[in-house]
Coordinates of C-alpha atoms and ligand atoms in Angstrom, one line a residue:
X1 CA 0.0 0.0 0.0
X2 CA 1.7 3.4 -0.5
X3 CA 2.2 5.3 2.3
X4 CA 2.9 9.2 3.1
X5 CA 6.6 7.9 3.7
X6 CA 6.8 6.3 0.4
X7 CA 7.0 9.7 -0.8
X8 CA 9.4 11.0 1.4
X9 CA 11.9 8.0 1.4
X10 CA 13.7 9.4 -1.8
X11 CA 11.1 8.0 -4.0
X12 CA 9.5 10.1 -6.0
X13 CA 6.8 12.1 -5.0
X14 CA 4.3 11.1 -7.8
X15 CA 3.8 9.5 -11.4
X16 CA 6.9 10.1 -13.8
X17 CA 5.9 7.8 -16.2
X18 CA 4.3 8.8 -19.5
X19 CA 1.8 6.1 -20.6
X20 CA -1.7 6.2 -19.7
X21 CA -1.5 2.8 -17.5
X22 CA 1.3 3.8 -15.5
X23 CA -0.5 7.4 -14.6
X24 CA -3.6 5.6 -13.9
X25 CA -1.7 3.3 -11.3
X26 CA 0.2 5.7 -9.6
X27 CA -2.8 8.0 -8.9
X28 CA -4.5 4.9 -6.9
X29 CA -3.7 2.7 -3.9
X30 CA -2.1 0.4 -4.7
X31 CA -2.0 -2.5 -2.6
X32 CA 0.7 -5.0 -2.9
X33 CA -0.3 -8.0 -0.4
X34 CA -1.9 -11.5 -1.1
X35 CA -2.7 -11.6 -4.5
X36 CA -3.7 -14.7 -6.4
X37 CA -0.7 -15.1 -9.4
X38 CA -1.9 -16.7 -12.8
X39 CA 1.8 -17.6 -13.0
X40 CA 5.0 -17.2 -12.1
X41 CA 7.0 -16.4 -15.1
X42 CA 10.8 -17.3 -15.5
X43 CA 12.9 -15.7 -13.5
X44 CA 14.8 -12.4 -15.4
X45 CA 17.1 -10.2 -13.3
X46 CA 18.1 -7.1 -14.1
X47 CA 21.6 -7.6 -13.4
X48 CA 21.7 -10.3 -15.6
X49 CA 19.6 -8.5 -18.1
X50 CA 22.6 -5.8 -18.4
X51 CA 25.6 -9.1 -18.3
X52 CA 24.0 -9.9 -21.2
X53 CA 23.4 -7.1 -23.5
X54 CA 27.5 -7.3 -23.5
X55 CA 28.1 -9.3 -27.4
X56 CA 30.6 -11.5 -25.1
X57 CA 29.0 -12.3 -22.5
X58 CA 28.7 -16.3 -21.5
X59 CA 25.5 -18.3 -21.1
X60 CA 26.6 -19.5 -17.8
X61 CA 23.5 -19.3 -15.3
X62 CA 25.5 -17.4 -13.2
X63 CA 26.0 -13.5 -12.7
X64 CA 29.5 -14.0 -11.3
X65 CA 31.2 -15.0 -14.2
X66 CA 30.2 -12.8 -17.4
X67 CA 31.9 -9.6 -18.7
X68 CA 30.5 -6.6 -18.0
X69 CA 28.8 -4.5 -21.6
X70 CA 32.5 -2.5 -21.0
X71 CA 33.5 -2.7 -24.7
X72 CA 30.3 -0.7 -26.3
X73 CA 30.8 2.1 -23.8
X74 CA 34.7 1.7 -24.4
X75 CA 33.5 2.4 -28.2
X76 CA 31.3 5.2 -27.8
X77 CA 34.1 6.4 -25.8
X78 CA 36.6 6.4 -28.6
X79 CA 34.2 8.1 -31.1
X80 CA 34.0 11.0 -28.7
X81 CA 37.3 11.2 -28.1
X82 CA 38.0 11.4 -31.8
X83 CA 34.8 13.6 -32.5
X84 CA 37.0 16.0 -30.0
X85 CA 40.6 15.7 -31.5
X86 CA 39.9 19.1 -33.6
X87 CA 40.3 20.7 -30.4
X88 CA 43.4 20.1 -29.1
X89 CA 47.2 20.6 -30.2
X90 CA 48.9 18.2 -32.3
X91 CA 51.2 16.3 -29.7
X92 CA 48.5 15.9 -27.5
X93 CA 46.1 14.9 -30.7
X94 CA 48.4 12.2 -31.8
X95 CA 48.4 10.7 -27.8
X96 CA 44.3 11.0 -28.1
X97 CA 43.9 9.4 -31.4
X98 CA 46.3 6.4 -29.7
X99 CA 44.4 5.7 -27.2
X100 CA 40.9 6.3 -29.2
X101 CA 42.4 3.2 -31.3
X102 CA 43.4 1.0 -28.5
X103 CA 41.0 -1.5 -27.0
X104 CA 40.8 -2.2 -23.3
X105 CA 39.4 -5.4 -22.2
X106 CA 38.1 -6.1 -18.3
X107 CA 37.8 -9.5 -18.0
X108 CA 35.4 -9.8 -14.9
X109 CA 35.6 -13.4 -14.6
X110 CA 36.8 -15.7 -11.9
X111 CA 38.5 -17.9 -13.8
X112 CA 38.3 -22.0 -14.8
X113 CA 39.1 -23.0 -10.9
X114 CA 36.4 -20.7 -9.7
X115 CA 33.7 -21.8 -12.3
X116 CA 34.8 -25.6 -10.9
X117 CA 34.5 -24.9 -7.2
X118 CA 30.8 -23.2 -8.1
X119 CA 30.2 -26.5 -9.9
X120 CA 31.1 -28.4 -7.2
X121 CA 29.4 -26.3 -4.2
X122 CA 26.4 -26.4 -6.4
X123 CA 26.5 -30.4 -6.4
X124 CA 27.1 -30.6 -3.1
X125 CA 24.1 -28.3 -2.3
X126 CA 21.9 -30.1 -4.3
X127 CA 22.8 -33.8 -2.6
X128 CA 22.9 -32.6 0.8
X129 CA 21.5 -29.0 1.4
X130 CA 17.4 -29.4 1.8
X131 CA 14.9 -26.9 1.9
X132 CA 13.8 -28.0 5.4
X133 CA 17.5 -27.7 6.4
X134 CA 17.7 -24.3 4.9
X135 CA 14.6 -23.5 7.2
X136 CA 15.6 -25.4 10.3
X137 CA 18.8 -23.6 10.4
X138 CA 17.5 -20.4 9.4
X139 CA 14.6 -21.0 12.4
X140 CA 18.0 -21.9 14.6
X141 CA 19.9 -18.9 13.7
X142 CA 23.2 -20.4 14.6
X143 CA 25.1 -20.0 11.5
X144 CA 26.6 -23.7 12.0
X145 CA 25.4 -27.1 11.7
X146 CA 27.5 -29.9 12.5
X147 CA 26.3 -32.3 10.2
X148 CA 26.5 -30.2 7.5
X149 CA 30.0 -28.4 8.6
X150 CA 31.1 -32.2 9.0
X151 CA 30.5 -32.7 5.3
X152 CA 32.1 -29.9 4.0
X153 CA 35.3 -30.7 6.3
X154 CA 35.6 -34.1 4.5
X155 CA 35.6 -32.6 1.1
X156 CA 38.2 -30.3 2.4
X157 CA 36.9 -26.7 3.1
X158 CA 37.6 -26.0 6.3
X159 CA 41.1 -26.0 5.3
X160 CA 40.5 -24.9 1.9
X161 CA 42.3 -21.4 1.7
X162 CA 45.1 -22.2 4.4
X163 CA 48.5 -22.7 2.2
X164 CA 49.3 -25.6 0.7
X165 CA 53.1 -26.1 2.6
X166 CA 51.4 -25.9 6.0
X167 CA 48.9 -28.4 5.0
X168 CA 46.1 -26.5 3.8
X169 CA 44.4 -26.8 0.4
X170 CA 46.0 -24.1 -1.2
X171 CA 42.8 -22.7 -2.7
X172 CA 42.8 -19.3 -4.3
X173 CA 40.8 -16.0 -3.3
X174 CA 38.5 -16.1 -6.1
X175 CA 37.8 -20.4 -5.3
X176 CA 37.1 -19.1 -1.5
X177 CA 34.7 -15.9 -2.8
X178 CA 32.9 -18.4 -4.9
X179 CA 32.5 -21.1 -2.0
X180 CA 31.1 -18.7 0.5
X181 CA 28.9 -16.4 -2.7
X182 CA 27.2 -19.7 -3.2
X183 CA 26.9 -20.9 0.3
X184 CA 25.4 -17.8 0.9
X185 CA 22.8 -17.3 -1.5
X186 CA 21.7 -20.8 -1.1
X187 CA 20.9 -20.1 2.9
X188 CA 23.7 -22.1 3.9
X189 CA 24.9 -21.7 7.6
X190 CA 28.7 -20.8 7.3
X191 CA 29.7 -18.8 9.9
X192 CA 31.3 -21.4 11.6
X193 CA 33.1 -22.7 8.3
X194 CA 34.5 -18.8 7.8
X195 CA 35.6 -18.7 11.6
X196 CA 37.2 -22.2 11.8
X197 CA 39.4 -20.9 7.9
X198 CA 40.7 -17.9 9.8
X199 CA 41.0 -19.7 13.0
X200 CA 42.9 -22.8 12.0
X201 CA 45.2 -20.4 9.3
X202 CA 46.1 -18.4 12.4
X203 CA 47.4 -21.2 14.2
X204 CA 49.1 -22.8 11.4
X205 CA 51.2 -19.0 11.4
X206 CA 51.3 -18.5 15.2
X207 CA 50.7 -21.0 17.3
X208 CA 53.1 -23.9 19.1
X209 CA 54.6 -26.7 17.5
X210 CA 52.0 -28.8 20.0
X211 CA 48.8 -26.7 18.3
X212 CA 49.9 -27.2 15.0
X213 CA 50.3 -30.9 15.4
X214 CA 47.0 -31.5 17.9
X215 CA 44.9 -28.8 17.2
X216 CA 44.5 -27.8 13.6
X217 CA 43.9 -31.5 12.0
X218 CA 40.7 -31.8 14.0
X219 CA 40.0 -28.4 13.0
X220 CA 40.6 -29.5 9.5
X221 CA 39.0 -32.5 9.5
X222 CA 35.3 -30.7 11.3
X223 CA 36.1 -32.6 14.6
X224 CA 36.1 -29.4 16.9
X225 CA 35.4 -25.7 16.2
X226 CA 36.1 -22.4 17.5
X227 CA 34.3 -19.7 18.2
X228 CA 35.5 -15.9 18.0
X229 CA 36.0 -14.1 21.4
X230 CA 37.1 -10.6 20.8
X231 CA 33.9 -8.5 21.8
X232 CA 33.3 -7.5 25.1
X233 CA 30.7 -5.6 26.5
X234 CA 32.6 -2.6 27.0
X235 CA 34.9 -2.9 23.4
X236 CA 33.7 -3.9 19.9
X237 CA 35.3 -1.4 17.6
X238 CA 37.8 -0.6 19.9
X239 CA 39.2 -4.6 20.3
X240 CA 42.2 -3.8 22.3
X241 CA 40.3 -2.4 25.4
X242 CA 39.5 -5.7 26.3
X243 CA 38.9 -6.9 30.5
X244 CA 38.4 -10.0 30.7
X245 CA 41.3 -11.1 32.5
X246 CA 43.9 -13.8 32.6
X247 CA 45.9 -13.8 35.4
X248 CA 49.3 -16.9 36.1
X249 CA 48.5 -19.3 38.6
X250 CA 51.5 -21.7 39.1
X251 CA 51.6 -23.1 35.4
X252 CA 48.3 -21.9 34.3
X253 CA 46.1 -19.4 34.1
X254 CA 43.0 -18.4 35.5
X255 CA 40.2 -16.3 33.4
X256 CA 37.3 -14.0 34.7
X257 CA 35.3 -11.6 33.1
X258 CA 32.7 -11.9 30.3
X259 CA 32.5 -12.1 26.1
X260 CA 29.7 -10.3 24.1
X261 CA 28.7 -11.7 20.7
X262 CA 30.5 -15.1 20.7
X263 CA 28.9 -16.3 17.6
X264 CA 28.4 -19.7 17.4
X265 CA 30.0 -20.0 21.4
X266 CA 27.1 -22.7 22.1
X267 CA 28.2 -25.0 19.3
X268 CA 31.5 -24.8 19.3
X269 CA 34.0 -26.5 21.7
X270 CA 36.4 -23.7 22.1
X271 CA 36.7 -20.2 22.0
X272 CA 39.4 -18.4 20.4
X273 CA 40.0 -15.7 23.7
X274 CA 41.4 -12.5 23.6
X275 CA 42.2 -11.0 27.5
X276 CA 44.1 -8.8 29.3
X277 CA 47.2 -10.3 30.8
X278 CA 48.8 -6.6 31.7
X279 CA 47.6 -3.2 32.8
X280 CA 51.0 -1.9 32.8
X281 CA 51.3 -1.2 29.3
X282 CA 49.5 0.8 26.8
X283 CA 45.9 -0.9 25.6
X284 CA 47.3 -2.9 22.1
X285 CA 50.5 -4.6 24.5
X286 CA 49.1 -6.7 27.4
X287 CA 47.3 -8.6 25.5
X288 CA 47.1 -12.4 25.1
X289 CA 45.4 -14.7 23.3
X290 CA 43.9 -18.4 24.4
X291 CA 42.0 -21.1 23.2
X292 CA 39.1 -22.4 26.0
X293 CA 37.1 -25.0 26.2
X294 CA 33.1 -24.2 26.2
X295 CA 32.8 -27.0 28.8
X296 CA 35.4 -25.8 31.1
X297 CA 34.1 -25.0 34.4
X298 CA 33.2 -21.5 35.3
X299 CA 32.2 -20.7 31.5
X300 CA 28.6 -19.9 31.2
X301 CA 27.4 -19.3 28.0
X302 CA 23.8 -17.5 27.3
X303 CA 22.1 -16.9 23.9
X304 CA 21.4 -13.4 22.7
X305 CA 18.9 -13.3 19.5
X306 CA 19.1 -10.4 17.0
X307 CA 16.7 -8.8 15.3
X308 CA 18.3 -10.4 12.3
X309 CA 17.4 -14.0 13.4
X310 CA 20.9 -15.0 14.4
X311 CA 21.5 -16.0 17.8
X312 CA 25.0 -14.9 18.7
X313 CA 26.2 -15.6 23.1
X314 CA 27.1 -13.8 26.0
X315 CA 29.7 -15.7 27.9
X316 CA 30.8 -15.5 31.7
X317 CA 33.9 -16.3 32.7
X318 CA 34.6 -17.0 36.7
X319 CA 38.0 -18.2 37.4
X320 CA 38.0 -20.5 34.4
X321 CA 41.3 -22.7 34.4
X322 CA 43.7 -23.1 31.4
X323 CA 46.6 -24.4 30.9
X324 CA 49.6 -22.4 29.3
X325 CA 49.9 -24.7 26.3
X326 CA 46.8 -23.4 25.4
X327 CA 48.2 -20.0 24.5
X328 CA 48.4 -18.8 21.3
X329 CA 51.5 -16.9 20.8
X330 CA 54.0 -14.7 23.4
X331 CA 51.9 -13.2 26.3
X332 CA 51.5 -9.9 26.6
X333 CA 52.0 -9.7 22.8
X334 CA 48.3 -11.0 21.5
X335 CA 47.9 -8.0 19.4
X336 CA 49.8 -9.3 16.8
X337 CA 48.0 -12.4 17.0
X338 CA 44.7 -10.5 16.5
X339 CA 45.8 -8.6 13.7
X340 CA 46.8 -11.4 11.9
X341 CA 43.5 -13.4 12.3
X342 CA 41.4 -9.9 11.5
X343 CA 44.2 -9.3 8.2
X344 CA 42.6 -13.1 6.8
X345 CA 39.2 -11.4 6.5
X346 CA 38.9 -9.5 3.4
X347 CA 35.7 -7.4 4.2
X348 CA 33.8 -9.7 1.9
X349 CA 30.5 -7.4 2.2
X350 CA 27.1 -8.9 1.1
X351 CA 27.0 -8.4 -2.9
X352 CA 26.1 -12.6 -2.8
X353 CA 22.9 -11.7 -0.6
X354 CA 22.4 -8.5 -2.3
X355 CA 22.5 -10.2 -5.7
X356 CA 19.7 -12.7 -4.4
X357 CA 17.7 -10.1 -3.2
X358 CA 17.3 -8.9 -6.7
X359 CA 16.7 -12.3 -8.3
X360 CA 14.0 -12.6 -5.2
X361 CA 12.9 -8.5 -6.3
X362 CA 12.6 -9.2 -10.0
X363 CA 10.6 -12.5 -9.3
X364 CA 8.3 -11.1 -7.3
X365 CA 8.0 -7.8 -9.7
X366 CA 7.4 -9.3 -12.9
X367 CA 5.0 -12.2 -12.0
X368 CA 1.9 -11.3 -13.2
X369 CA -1.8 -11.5 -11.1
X370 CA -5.1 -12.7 -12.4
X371 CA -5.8 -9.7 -14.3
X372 CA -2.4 -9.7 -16.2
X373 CA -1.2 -6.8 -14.5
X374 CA 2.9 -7.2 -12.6
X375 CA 4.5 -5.1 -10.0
X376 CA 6.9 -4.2 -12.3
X377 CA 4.7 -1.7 -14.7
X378 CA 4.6 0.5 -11.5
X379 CA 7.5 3.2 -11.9
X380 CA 8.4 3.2 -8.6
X381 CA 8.5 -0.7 -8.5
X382 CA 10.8 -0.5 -11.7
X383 CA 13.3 2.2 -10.4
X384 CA 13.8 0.9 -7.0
X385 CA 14.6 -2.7 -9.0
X386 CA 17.0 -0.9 -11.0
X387 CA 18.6 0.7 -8.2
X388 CA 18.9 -2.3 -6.3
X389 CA 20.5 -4.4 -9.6
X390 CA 23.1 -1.4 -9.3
X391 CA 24.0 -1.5 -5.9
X392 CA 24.4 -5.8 -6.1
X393 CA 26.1 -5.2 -8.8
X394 CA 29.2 -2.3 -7.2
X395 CA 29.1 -4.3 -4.5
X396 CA 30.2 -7.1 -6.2
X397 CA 33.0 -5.3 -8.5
X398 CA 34.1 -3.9 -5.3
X399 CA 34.1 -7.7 -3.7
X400 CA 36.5 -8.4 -7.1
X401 CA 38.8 -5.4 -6.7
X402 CA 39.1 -6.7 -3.0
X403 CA 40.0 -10.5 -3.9
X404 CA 42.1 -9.5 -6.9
X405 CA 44.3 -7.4 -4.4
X406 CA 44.5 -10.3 -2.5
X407 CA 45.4 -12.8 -5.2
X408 CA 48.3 -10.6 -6.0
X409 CA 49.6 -10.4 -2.6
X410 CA 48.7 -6.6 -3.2
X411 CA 48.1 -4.1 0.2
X412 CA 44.4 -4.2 0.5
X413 CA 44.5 -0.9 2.0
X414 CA 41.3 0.8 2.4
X415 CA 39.8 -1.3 -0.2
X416 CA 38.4 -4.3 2.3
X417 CA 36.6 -1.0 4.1
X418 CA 34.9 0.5 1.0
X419 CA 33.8 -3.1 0.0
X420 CA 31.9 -3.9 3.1
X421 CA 30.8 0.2 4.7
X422 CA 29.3 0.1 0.4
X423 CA 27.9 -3.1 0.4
X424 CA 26.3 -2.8 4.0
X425 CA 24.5 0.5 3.5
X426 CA 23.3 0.1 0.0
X427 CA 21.6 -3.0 1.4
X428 CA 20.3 -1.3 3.6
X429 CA 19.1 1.8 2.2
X430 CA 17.5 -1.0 -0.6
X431 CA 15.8 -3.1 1.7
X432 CA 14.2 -0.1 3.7
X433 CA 12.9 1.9 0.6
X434 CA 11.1 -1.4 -0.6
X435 CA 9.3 -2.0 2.2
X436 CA 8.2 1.7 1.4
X437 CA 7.3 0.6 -1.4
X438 CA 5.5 -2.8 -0.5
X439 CA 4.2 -1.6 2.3
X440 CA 2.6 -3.4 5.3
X441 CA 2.5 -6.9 3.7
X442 CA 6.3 -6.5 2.9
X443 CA 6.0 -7.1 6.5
X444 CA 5.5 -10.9 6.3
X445 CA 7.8 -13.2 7.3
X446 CA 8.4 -16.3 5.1
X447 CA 5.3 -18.9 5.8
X448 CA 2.8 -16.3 7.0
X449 CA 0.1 -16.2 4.9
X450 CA 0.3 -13.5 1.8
X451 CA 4.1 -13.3 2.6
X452 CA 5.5 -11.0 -0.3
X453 CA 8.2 -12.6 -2.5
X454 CA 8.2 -15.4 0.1
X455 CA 9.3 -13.1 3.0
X456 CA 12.5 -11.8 1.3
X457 CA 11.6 -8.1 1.7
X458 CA 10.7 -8.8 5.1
X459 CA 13.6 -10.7 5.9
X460 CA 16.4 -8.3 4.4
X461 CA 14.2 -5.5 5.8
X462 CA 15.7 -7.5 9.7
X463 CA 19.0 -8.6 8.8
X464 CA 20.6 -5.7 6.7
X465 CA 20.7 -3.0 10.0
X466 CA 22.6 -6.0 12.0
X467 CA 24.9 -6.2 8.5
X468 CA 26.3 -2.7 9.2
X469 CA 27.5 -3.8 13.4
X470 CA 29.6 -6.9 12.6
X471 CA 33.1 -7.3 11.2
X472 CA 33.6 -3.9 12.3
X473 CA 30.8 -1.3 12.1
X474 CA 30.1 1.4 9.0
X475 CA 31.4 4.5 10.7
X476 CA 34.6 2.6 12.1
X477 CA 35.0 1.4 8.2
X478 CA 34.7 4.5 7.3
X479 CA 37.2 6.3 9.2
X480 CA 39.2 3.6 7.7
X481 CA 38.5 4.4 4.3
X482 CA 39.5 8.3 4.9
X483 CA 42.3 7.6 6.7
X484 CA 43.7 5.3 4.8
X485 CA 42.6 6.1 1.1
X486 CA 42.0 9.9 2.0
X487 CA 44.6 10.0 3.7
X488 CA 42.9 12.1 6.4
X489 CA 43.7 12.3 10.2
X490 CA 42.8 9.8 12.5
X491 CA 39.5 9.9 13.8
X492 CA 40.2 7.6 16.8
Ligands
FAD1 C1 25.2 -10.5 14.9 C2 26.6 -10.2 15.4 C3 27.5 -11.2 15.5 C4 28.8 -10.9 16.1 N1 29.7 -11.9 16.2 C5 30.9 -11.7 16.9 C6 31.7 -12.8 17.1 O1 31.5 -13.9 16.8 N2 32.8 -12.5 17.9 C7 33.2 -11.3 18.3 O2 34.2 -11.1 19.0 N3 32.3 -10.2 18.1 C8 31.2 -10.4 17.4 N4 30.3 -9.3 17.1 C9 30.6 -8.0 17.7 C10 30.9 -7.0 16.6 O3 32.2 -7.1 16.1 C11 30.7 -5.6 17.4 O4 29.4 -5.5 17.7 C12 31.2 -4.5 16.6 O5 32.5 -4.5 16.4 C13 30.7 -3.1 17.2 O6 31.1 -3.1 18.6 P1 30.0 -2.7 19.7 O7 28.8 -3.5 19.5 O8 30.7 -2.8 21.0 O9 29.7 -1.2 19.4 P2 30.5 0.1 19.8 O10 32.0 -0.2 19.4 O11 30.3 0.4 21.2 O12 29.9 1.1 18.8 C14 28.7 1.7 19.1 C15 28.4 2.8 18.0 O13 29.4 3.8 18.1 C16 30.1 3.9 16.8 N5 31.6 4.1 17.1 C17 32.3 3.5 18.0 N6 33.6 4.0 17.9 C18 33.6 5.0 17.0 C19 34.6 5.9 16.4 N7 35.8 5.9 16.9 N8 34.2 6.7 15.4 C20 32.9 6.7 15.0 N9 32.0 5.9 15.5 C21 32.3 5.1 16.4 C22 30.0 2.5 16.2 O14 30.1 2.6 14.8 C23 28.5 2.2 16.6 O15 27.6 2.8 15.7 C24 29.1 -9.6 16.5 C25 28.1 -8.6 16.4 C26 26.9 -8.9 15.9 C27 25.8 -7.8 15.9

């Protein structure tokens, strides 16, 4: 139903279109809950719709791997240049008219090995990822499922990106951004897959002779998993002003004090701990890091839901006993050890959900109702479509530029930043102007009755605020994007 908001959300006020159905429409109420469908008609994405206007784009069913229309622009760009030669000296004429001739290609693509990990994750979806297990663990909110984590640890992807001469499966960036793009859009729960990579690469790098050799095969293999403890109620964004405190006693060490947002603490049989071991020194020394047990005593671990669905932990620590094998690199020097585990994590941002959301969108907008009329005719409808195909679609160049820099061992710099603090807000803005849009029935959660698009508006419209908060909030990001791209001063 359009709302008094719709108009103020950055939509536009009122009609814009020309022909006599779309003014009609837009002068009415328009209502767009349960509606009886004639049909649903093949899905056709926008996204897609521009991949393929390009003369060499592929036929592959997905949008990851096809060139972008680059070349006609590229052309109409050369004809301008030389419509504009007149105007310049003749030096500078003969450098235009060069590069007017020359032909620039961007190659988009992933390349062969990603197209054959997509293959694969796509087979193993299909044998053991069921709709009732994408609801069940949606319902659960967990992000990990044993059973399923178990499977994907005996084909080899827990390990997948660690390097190959420690052990790992020596998988490239663009074969780990296709695993977790199509675990993603098919639902899959793979928090605790990304957090056991980072976890088990960090060992492999840092950790004893005794961790590497006891620890990181039964990560490997899915027999144990870790959960991140960095958060605290008193630091998030700033990670070094951890309190939770570990403090020698004889040859071990005893931890108190309490963890906010352990993800996936209730599943997992460890948590990878950051805490305080010195007050002496300034906030990033005097730290150390430590792996604990869930089921040690004197850890208490209590869910917290989100409004997203996911239910992350708070944990309590009273004198909670380790031993010092159980450290993770020098004490008093677990910054380092933090920065390296945060450096594996290349801001991946949300262009896989964001790209669904538009397939979900442009399903929804072009099925047609009983009397033959679609969503899509509506202006509004069409331009917030194609402003959500364009958002999915940046983020997702800006998820390339981020995993090329990687693949070439180049400084990510702010990149990482921009990738996520984009990705996160465009989502965001997108999923709050449809429900605008939709109004109240873009309310309805998947299952309820008259649910539009099968709750996805709804759905996106929950999870994309709690998108912006974790792996390091949008205003930290972008502090980090003008300091380090702007080169401004530091904000913190
Ligand atoms: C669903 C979810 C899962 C999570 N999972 C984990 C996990 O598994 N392990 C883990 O350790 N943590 C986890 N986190 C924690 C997450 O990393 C933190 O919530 C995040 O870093 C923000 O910290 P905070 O919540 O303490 O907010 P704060 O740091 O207190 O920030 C509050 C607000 O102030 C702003 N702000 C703070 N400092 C500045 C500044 N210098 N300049 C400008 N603005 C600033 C922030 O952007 C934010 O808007 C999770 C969080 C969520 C929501």
């Amino acid at each position: 139903m359009w709302t008094e908001q719709s108009s103020s959300h950055g939509r536009p006020p009122g009609p814009t279109a020309k022909s006599p159905n779309d003014s009609r429409r837009s002068h009415r109420w328009r209502s767009y809950g349960p509606r009886r469908r004639r049909s649903e008609r093949p899905m056709s994405v926008c996204i897609r719709m521009v991949a393929t206007a390009s003369p060499r784009s592929t036929t592959s069913s997905s949008t990851t791997d096809e060139r972008l229309p680059c070349r006609a622009w590229q052309a109409a760009r050369a004809r301008s240049s030389r419509a504009s030669l007149n105007s310049v000296s003749t030096p500078m004429r003969a450098l235009a008219a060069k590069r007017a001739s020359e032909e620039h290609e961007m190659d988009f693509r992933l390349g062969p090995k990603a197209d054959e990990v997509r293959r694969e994750i796509r087979a193993f979806l299909a044998e053991n990822f069921s709709e009732a297990d994408r609801r069940r663990t949606l319902e659960e909110g967990g992000g990990h499922d044993w059973d399923l984590y178990r499977k994907l640890a005996a084909e080899g992807w827990v390990s997948a990106g660690w390097p190959e001469e420690m052990g790992g499966g020596g998988r490239d960036p663009y074969e780990i951004l296709t695993l977790y793009w199509e675990l993603c859009k098919a639902g899959f729960p793979w928090i605790g897959l990304l957090n056991n990579g980072f976890i088990g690469h960090t060992l492999l790098a840092l950790g004893t002779d005794l961790q590497r050799k006891e620890v990181v095969p039964r990560i490997a293999s899915g027999e144990i998993a870790f959960a991140l403890g960095y958060s605290e109620p008193g630091s998030g964004s700033d990670v070094a002003a951890c309190r939770t405190q570990a403090t020698r006693d004889g040859d071990d060490w005893l931890i108190d004090g309490q963890k906010m947002w352990t993800t996936t603490g209730h599943t997992a049989q460890y948590i990878f701990m950051l805490t305080r071991t010195s007050t002496q020194e300034r906030p990033h020394r005097g730290l150390t890091l430590f792996l604990v047990p869930t089921d040690a005593e004197g850890v208490d671990v209590q869910p917290v839901h989100t409004m997203g669905g996911e239910r992350s932990n708070a944990v309590y620590l009273t004198r909670v006993r380790v031993a010092d094998s159980a450290r993770v690199g020098e004490v008093d020097k677990g910054w380092a050890v933090v920065r390296f585990a945060l450096g594996l994590e290349q801001a991946m941002g949300f262009a896989d959900l964001q790209e669904k959301f538009v397939e979900d969108a442009s399903r929804w907008a072009l099925a047609r109702d009983d009397e033959g009329t679609r969503p899509f005719d509506d202006p509004r409808v069409k331009e917030q479509l194609a402003q959500t195909a364009i958002h999915a679609e940046v983020s997702r160049l800006l998820r390339h530029r981020s995993t090329w820099l990687a693949a070439e061992n180049r400084d990510l710099g702010g990149k990482g930043a921009m990738t996520k603090s984009f990705s996160a807000t465009s989502y965001l803005d997108d999923a709050q102007a449809w429900t605008q849009i939709i109004g109240p029935a873009g309310m309805l959660a998947e299952g309820e009755d008259g649910a539009v698009a099968n709750g996805a508006f709804e759905e996106a419209f929950r999870q994309t605020p709690v998108n912006t908060i974790y792996g390091g909030t949008v205003e930290i990001l972008r502090s980090l994007v003008a300091e380090i791209e702007l080169g401004l001063p530091k904000s913190r």
